[in-house]
mmCIF file of N, CA and C in Angstrom:
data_model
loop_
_atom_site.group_PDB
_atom_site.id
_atom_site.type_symbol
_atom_site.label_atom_id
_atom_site.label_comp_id
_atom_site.label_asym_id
_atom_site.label_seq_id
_atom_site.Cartn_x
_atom_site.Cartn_y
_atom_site.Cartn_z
ATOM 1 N N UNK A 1 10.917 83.143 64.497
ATOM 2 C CA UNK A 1 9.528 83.507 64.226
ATOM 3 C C UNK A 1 8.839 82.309 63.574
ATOM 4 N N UNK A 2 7.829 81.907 64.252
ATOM 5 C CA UNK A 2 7.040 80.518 63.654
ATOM 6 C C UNK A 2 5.904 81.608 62.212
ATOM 7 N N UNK A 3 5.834 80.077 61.593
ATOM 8 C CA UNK A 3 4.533 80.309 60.405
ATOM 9 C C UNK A 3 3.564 81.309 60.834
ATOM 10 N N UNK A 4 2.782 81.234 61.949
ATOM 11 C CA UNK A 4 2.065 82.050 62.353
ATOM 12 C C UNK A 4 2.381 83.275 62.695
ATOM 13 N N UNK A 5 3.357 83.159 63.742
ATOM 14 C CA UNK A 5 3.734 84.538 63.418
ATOM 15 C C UNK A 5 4.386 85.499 62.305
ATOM 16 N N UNK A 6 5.072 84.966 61.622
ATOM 17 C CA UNK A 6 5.149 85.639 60.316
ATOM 18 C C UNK A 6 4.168 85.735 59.526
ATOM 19 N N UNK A 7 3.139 85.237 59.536
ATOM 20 C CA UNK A 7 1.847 85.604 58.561
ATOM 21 C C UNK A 7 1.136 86.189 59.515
ATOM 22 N N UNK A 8 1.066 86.707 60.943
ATOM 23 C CA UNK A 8 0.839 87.658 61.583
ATOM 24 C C UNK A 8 1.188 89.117 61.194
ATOM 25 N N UNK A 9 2.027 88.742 61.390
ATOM 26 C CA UNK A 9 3.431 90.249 60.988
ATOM 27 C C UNK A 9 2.891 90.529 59.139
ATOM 28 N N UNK A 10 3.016 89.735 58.195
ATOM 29 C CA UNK A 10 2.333 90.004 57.301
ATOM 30 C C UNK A 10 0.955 90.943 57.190
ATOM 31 N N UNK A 11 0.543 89.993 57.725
ATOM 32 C CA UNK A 11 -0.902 90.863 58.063
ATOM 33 C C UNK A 11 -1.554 92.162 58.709
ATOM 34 N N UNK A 12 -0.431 92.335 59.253
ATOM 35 C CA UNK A 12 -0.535 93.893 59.794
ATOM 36 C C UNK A 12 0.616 94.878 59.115
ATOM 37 N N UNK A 13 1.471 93.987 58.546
ATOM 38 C CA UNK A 13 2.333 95.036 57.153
ATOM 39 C C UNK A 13 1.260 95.423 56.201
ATOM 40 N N UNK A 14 0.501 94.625 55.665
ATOM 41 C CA UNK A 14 -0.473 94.648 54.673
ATOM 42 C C UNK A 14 -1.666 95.913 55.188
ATOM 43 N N UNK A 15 -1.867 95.723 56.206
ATOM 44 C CA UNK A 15 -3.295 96.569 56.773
ATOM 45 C C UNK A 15 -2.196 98.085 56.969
ATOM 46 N N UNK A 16 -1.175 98.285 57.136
ATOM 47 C CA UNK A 16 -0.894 99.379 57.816
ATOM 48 C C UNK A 16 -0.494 100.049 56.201
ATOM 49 N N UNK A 17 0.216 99.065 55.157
ATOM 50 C CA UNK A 17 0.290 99.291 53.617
ATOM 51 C C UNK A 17 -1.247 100.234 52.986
ATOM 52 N N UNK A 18 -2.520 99.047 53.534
ATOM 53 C CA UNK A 18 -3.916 99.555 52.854
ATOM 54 C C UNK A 18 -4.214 100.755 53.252
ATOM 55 N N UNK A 19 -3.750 100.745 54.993
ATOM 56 C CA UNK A 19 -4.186 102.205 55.305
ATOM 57 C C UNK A 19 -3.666 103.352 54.822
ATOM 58 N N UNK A 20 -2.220 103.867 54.480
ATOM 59 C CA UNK A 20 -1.322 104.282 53.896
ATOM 60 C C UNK A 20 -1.734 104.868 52.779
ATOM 61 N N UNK A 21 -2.157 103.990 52.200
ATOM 62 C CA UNK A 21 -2.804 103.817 50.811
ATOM 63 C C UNK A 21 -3.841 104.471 50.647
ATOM 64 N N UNK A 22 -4.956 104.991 51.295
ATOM 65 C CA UNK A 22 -5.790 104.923 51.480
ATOM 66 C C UNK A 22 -6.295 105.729 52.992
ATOM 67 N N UNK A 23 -5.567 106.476 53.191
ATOM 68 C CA UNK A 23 -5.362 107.801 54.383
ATOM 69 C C UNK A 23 -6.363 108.387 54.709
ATOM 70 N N UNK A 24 -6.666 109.106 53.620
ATOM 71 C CA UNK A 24 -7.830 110.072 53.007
ATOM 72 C C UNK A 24 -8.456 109.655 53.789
ATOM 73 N N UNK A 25 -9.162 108.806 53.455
ATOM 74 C CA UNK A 25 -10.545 108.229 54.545
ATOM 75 C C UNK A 25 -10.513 107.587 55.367
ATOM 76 N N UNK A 26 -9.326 107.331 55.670
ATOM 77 C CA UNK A 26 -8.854 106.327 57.095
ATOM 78 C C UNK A 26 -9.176 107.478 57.690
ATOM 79 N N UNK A 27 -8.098 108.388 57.639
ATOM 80 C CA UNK A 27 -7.732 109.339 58.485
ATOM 81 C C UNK A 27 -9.239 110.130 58.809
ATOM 82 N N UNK A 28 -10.245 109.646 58.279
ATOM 83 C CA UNK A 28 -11.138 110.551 59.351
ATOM 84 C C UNK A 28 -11.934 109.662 59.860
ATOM 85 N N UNK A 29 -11.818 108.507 60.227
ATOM 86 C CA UNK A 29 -12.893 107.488 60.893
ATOM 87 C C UNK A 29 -12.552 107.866 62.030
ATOM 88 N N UNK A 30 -13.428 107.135 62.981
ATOM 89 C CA UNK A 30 -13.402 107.623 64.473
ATOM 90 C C UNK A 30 -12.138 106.919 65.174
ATOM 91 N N UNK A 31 -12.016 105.314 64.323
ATOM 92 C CA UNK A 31 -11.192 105.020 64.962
ATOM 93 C C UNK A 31 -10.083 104.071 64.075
ATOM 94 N N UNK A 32 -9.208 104.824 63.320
ATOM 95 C CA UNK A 32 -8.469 104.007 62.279
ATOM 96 C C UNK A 32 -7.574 103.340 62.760
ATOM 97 N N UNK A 33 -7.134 103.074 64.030
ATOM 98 C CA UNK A 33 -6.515 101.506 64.557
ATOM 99 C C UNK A 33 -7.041 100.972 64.364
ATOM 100 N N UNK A 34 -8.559 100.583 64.632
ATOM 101 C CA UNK A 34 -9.586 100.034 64.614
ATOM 102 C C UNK A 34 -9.545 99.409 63.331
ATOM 103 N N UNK A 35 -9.693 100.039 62.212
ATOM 104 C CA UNK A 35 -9.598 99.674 60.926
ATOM 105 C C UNK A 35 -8.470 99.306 60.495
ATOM 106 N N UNK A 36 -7.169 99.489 60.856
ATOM 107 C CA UNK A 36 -5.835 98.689 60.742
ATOM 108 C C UNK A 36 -6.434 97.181 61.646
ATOM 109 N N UNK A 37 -6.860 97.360 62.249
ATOM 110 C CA UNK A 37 -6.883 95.749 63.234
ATOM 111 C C UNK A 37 -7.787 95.361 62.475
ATOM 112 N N UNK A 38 -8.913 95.967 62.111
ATOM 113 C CA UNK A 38 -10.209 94.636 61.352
ATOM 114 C C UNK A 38 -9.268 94.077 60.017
ATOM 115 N N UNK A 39 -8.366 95.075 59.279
ATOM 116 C CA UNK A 39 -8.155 94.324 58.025
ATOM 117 C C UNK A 39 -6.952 93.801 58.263
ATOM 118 N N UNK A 40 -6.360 93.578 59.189
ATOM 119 C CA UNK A 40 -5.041 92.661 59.211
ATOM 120 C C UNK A 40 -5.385 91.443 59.939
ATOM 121 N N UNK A 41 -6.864 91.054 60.692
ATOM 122 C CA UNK A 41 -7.381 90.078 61.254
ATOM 123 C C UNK A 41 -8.354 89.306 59.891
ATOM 124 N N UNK A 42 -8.793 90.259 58.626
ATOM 125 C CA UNK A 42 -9.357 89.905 57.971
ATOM 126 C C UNK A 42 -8.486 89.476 56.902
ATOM 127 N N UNK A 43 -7.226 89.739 56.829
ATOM 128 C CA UNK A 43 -6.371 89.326 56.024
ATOM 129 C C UNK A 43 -6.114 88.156 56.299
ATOM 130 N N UNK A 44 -5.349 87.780 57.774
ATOM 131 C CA UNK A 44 -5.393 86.155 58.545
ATOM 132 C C UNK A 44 -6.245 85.584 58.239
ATOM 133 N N UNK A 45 -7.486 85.657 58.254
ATOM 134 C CA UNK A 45 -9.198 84.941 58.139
ATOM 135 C C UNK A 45 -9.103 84.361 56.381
ATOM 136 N N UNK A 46 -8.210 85.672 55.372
ATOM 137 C CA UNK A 46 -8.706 84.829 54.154
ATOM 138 C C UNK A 46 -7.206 84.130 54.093
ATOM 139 N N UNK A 47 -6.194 83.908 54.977
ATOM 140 C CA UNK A 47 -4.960 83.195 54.543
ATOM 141 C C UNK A 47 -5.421 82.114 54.890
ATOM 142 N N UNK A 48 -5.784 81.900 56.551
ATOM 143 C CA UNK A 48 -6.355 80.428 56.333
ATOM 144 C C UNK A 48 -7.041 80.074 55.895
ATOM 145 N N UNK A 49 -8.054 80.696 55.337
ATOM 146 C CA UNK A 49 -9.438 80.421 54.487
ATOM 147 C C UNK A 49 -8.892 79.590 53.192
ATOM 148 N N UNK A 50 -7.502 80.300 52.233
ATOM 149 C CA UNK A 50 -7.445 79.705 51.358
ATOM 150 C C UNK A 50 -6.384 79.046 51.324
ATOM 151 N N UNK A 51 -5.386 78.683 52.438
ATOM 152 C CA UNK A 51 -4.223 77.620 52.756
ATOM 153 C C UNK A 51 -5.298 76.534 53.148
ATOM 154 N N UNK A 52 -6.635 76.473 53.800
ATOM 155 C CA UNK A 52 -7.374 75.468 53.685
ATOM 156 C C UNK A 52 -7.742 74.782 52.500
ATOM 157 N N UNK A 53 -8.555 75.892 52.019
ATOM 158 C CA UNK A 53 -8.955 75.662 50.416
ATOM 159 C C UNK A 53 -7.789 74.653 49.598
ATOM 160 N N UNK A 54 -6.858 75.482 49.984
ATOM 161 C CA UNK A 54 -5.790 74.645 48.927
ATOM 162 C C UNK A 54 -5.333 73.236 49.270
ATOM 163 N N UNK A 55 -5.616 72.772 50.963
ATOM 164 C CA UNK A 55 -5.503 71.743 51.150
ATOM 165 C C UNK A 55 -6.300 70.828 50.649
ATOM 166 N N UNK A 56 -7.504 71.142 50.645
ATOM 167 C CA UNK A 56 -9.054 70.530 50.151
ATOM 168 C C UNK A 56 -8.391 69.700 49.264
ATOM 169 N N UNK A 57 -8.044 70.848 48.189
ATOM 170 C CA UNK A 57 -8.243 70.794 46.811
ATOM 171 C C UNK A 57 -6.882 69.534 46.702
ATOM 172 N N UNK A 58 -5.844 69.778 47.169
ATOM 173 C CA UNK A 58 -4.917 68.840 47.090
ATOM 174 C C UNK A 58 -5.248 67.350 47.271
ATOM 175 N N UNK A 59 -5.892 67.918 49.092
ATOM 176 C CA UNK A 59 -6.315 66.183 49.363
ATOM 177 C C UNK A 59 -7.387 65.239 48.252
ATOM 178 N N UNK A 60 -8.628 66.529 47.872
ATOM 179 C CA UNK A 60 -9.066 65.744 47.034
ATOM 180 C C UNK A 60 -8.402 65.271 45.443
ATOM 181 N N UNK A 61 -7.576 65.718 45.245
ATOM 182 C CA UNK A 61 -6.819 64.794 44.205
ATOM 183 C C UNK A 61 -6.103 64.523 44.449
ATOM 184 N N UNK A 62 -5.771 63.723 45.752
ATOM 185 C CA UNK A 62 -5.046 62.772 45.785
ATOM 186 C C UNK A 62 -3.262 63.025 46.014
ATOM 187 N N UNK A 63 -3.422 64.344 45.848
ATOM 188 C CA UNK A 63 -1.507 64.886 45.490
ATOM 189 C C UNK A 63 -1.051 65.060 46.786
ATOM 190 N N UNK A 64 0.446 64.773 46.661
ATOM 191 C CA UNK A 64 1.063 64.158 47.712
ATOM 192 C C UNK A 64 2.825 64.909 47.390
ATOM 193 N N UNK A 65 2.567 65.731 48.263
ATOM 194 C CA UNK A 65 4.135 66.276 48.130
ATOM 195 C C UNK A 65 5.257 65.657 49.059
ATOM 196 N N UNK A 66 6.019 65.266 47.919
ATOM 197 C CA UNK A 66 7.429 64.446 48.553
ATOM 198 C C UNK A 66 8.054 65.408 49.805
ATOM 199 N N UNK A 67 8.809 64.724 50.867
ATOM 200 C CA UNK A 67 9.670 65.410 52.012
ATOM 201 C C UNK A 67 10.762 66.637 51.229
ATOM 202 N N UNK A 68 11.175 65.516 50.272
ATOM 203 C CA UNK A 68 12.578 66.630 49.783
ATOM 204 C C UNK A 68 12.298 68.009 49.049
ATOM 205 N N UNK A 69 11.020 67.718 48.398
ATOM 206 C CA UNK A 69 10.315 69.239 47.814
ATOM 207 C C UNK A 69 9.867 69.954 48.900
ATOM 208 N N UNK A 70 9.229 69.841 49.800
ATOM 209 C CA UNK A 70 9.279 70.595 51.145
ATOM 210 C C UNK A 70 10.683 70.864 51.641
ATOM 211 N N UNK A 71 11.342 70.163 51.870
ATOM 212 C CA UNK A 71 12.937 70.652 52.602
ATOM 213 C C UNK A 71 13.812 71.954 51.536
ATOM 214 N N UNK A 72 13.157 71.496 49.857
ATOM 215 C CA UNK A 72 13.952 72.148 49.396
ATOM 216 C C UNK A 72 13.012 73.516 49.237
ATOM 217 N N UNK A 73 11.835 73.595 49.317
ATOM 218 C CA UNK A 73 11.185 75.183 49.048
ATOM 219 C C UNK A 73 11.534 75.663 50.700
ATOM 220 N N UNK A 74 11.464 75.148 51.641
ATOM 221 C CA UNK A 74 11.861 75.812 52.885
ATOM 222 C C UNK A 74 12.937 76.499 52.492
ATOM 223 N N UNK A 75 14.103 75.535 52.036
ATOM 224 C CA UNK A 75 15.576 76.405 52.413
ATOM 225 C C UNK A 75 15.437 77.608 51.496
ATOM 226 N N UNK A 76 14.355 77.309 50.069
ATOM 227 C CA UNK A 76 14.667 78.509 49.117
ATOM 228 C C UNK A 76 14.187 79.917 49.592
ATOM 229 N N UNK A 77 12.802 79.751 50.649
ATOM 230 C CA UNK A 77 12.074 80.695 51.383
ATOM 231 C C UNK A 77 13.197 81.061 52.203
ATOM 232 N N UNK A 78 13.601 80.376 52.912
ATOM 233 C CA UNK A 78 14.544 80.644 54.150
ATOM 234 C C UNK A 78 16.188 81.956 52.941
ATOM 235 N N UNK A 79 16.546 81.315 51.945
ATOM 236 C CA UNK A 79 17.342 82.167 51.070
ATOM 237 C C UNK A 79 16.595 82.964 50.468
ATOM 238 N N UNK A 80 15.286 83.394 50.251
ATOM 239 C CA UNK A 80 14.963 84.479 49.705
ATOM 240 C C UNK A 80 14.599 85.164 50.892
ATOM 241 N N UNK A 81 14.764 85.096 51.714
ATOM 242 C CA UNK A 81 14.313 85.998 53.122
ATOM 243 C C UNK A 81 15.348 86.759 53.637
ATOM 244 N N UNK A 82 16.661 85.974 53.395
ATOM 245 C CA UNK A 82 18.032 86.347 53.943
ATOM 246 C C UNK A 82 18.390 87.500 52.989
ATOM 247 N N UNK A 83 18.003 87.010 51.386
ATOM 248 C CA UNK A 83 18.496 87.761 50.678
ATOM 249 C C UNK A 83 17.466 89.448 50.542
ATOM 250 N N UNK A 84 16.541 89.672 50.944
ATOM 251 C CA UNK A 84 15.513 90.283 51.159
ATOM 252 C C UNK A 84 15.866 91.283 52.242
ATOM 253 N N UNK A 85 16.217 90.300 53.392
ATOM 254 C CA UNK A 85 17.167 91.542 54.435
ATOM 255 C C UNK A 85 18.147 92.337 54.107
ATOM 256 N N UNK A 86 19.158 91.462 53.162
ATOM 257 C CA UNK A 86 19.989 92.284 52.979
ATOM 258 C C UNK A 86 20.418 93.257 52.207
ATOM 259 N N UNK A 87 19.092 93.414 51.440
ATOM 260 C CA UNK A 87 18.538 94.779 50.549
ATOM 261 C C UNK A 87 18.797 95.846 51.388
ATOM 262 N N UNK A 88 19.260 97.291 50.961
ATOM 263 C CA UNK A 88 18.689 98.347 51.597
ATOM 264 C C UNK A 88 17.537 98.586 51.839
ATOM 265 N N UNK A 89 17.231 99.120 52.889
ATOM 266 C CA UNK A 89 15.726 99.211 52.884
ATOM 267 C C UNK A 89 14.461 100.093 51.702
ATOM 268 N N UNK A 90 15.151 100.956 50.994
ATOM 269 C CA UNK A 90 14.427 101.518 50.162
ATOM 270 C C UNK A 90 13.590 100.475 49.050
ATOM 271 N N UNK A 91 14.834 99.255 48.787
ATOM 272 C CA UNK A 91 14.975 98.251 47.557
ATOM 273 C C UNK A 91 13.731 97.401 48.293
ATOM 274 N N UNK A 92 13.967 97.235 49.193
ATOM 275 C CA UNK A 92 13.618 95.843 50.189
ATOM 276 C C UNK A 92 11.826 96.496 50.369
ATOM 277 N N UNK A 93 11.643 97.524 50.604
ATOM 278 C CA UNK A 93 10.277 97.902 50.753
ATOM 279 C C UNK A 93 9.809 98.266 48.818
ATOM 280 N N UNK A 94 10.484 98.408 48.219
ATOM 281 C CA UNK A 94 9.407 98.607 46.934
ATOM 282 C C UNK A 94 9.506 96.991 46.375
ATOM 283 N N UNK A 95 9.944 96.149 46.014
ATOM 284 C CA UNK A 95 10.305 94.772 46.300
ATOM 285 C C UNK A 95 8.794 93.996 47.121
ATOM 286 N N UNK A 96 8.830 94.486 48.304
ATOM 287 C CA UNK A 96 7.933 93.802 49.390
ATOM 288 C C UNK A 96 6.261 94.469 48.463
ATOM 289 N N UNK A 97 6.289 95.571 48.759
ATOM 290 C CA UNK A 97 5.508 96.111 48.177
ATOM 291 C C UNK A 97 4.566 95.694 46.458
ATOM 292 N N UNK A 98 5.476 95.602 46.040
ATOM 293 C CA UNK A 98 5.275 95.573 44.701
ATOM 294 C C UNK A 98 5.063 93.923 44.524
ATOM 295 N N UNK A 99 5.995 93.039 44.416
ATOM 296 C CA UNK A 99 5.804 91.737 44.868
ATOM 297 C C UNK A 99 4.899 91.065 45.908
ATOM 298 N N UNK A 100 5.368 91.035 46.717
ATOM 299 C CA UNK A 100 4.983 90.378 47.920
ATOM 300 C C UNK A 100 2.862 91.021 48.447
ATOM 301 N N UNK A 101 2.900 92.642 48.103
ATOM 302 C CA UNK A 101 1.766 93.322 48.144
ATOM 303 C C UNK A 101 0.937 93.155 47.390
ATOM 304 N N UNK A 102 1.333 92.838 46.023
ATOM 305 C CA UNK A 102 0.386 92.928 44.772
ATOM 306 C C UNK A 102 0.263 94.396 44.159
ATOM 307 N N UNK A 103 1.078 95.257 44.679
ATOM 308 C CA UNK A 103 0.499 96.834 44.476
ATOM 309 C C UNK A 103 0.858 97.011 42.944
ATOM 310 N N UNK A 104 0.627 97.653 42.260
ATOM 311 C CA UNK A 104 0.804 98.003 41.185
ATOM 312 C C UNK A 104 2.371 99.206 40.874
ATOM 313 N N UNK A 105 3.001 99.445 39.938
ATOM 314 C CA UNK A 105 4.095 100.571 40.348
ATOM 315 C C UNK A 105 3.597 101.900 40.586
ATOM 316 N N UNK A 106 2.492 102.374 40.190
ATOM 317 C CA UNK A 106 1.987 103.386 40.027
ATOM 318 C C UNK A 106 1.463 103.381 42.343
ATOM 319 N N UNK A 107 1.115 102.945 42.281
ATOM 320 C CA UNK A 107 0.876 102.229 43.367
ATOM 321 C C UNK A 107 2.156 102.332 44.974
ATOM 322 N N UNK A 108 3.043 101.574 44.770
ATOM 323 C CA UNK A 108 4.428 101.637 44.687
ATOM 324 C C UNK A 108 4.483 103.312 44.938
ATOM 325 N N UNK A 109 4.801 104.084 43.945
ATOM 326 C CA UNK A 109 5.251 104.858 44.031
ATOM 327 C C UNK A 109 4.502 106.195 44.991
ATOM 328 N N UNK A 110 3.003 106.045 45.040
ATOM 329 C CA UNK A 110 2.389 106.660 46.057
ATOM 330 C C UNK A 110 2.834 105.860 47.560
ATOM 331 N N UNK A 111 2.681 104.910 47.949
ATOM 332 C CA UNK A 111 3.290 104.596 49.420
ATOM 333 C C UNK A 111 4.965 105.191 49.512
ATOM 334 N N UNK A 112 5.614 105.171 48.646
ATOM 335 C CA UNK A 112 7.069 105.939 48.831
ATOM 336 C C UNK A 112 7.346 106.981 48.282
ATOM 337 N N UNK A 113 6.036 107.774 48.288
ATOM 338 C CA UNK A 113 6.656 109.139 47.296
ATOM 339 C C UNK A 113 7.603 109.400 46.411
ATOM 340 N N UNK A 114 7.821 108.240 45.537
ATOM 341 C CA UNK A 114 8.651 109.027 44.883
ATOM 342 C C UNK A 114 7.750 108.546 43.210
ATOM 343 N N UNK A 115 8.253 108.883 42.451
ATOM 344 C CA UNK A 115 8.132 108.447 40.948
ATOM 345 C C UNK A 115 7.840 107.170 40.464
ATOM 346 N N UNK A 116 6.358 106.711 39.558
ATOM 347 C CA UNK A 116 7.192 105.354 39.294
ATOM 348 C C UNK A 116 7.964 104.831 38.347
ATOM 349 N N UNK A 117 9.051 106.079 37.745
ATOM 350 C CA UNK A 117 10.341 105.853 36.979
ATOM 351 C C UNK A 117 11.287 104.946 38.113
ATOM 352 N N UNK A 118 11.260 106.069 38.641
ATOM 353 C CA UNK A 118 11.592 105.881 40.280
ATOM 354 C C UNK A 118 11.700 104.579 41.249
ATOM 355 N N UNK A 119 10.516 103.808 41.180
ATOM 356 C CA UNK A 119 10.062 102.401 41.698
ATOM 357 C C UNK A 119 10.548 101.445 40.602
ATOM 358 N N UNK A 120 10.427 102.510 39.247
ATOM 359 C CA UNK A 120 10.931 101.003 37.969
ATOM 360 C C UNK A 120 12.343 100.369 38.146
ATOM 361 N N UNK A 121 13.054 101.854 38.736
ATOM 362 C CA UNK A 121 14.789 101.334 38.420
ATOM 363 C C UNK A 121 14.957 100.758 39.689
ATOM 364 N N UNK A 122 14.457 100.869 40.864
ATOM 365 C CA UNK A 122 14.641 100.653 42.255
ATOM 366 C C UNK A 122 14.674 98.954 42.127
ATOM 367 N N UNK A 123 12.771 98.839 41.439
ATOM 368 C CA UNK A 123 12.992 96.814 41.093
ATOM 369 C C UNK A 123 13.767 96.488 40.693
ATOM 370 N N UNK A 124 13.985 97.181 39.545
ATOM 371 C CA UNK A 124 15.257 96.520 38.560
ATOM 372 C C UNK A 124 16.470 96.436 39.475
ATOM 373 N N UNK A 125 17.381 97.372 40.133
ATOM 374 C CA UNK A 125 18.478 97.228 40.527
ATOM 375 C C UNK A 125 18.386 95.939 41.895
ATOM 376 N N UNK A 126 17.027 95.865 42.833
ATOM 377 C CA UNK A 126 16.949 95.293 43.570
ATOM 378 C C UNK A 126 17.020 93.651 42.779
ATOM 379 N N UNK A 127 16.461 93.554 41.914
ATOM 380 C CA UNK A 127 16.249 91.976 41.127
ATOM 381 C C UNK A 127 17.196 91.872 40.602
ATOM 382 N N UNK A 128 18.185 92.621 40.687
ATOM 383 C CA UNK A 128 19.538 91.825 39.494
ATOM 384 C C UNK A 128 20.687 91.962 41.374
ATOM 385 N N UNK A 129 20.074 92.816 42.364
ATOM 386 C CA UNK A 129 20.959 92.508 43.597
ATOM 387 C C UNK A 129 20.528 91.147 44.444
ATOM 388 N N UNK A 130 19.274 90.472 44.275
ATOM 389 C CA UNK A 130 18.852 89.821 44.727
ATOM 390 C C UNK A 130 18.842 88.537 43.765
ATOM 391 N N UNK A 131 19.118 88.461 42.525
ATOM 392 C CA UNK A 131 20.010 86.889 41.799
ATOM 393 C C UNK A 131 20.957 87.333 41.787
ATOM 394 N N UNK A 132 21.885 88.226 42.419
ATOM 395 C CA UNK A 132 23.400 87.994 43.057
ATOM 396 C C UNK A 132 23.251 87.308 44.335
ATOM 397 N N UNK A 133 23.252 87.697 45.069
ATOM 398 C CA UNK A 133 22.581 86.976 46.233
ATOM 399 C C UNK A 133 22.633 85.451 46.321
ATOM 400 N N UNK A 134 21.088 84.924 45.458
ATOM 401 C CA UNK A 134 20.635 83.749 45.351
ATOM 402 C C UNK A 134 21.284 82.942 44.753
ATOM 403 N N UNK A 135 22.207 83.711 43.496
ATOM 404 C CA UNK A 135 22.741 82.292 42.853
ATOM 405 C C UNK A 135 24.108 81.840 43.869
ATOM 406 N N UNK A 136 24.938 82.980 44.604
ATOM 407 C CA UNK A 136 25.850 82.537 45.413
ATOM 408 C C UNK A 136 25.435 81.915 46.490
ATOM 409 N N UNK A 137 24.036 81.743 46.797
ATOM 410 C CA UNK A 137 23.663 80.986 47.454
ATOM 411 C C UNK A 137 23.620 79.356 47.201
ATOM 412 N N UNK A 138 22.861 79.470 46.432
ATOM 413 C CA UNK A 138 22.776 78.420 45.211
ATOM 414 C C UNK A 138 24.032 77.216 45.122
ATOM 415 N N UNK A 139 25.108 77.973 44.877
ATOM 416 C CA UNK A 139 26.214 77.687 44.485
ATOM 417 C C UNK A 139 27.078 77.543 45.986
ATOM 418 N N UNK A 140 26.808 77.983 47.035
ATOM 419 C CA UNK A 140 27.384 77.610 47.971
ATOM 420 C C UNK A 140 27.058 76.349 48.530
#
């Protein structure tokens, strides 16, 4: 899966997350695909909007990231992705959610019905399964 397409796929995790979220009134528009597609195209629109921005801002001061700091945040993305799969999926979606979403736990815990006692211990057990993971990564 290239850059794009994974911030594709992002982008329609995110819109199908908002809709979710936010049912109530999805669910009675005329046409709530419709509204899953405008905000996962509008999500793309502000990623490049501000992966531009951030280039701007770089180029104009001048900053200049070395090869090996790129090689080494790839492989760490590339090990937090591996380690991310190999969550159960319950861990791996409040994790995505909560992290990766911005959602709040309270939040969290309405997209998965359950509690957010519930979502608290789920992070927790997922973040102490996921620096198991990473540091044997690390270390390999």
């Amino acid at each position: 899966m290239s850059f794009g397409e994974a911030a594709a796929a992002d982008a329609v995790q995110d819109a199908f997350v908002s809709a979710e979220l936010r049912w109530n009134r999805v669910g009675q528009l005329d046409d709530p695909a419709g509204w899953v597609r405008r905000v996962a195209i509008n999500r793309l629109l502000n990623q490049r909007r501000d992966e531009r921005r951030r280039q701007q801002i770089l180029a104009e001061a001048g900053a200049t990231v070395a090869r090996s700091d790129v090689a080494v945040d790839s492989a760490a993305a590339v090990d937090l992705r591996q380690a991310l799969l190999a969550l159960p999926p319950r861990m791996r979606a409040a994790v995505v959610l909560h992290y990766l979403g911005d959602l709040g736990v309270a939040d969290v815990a309405v997209a998965m019905d359950v509690s957010p006692g519930t979502v608290k211990s789920t992070l927790h057990d997922a973040r102490a399964a996921l620096r198991l993971v990473l540091e044997g990564a690390r270390h390999a």
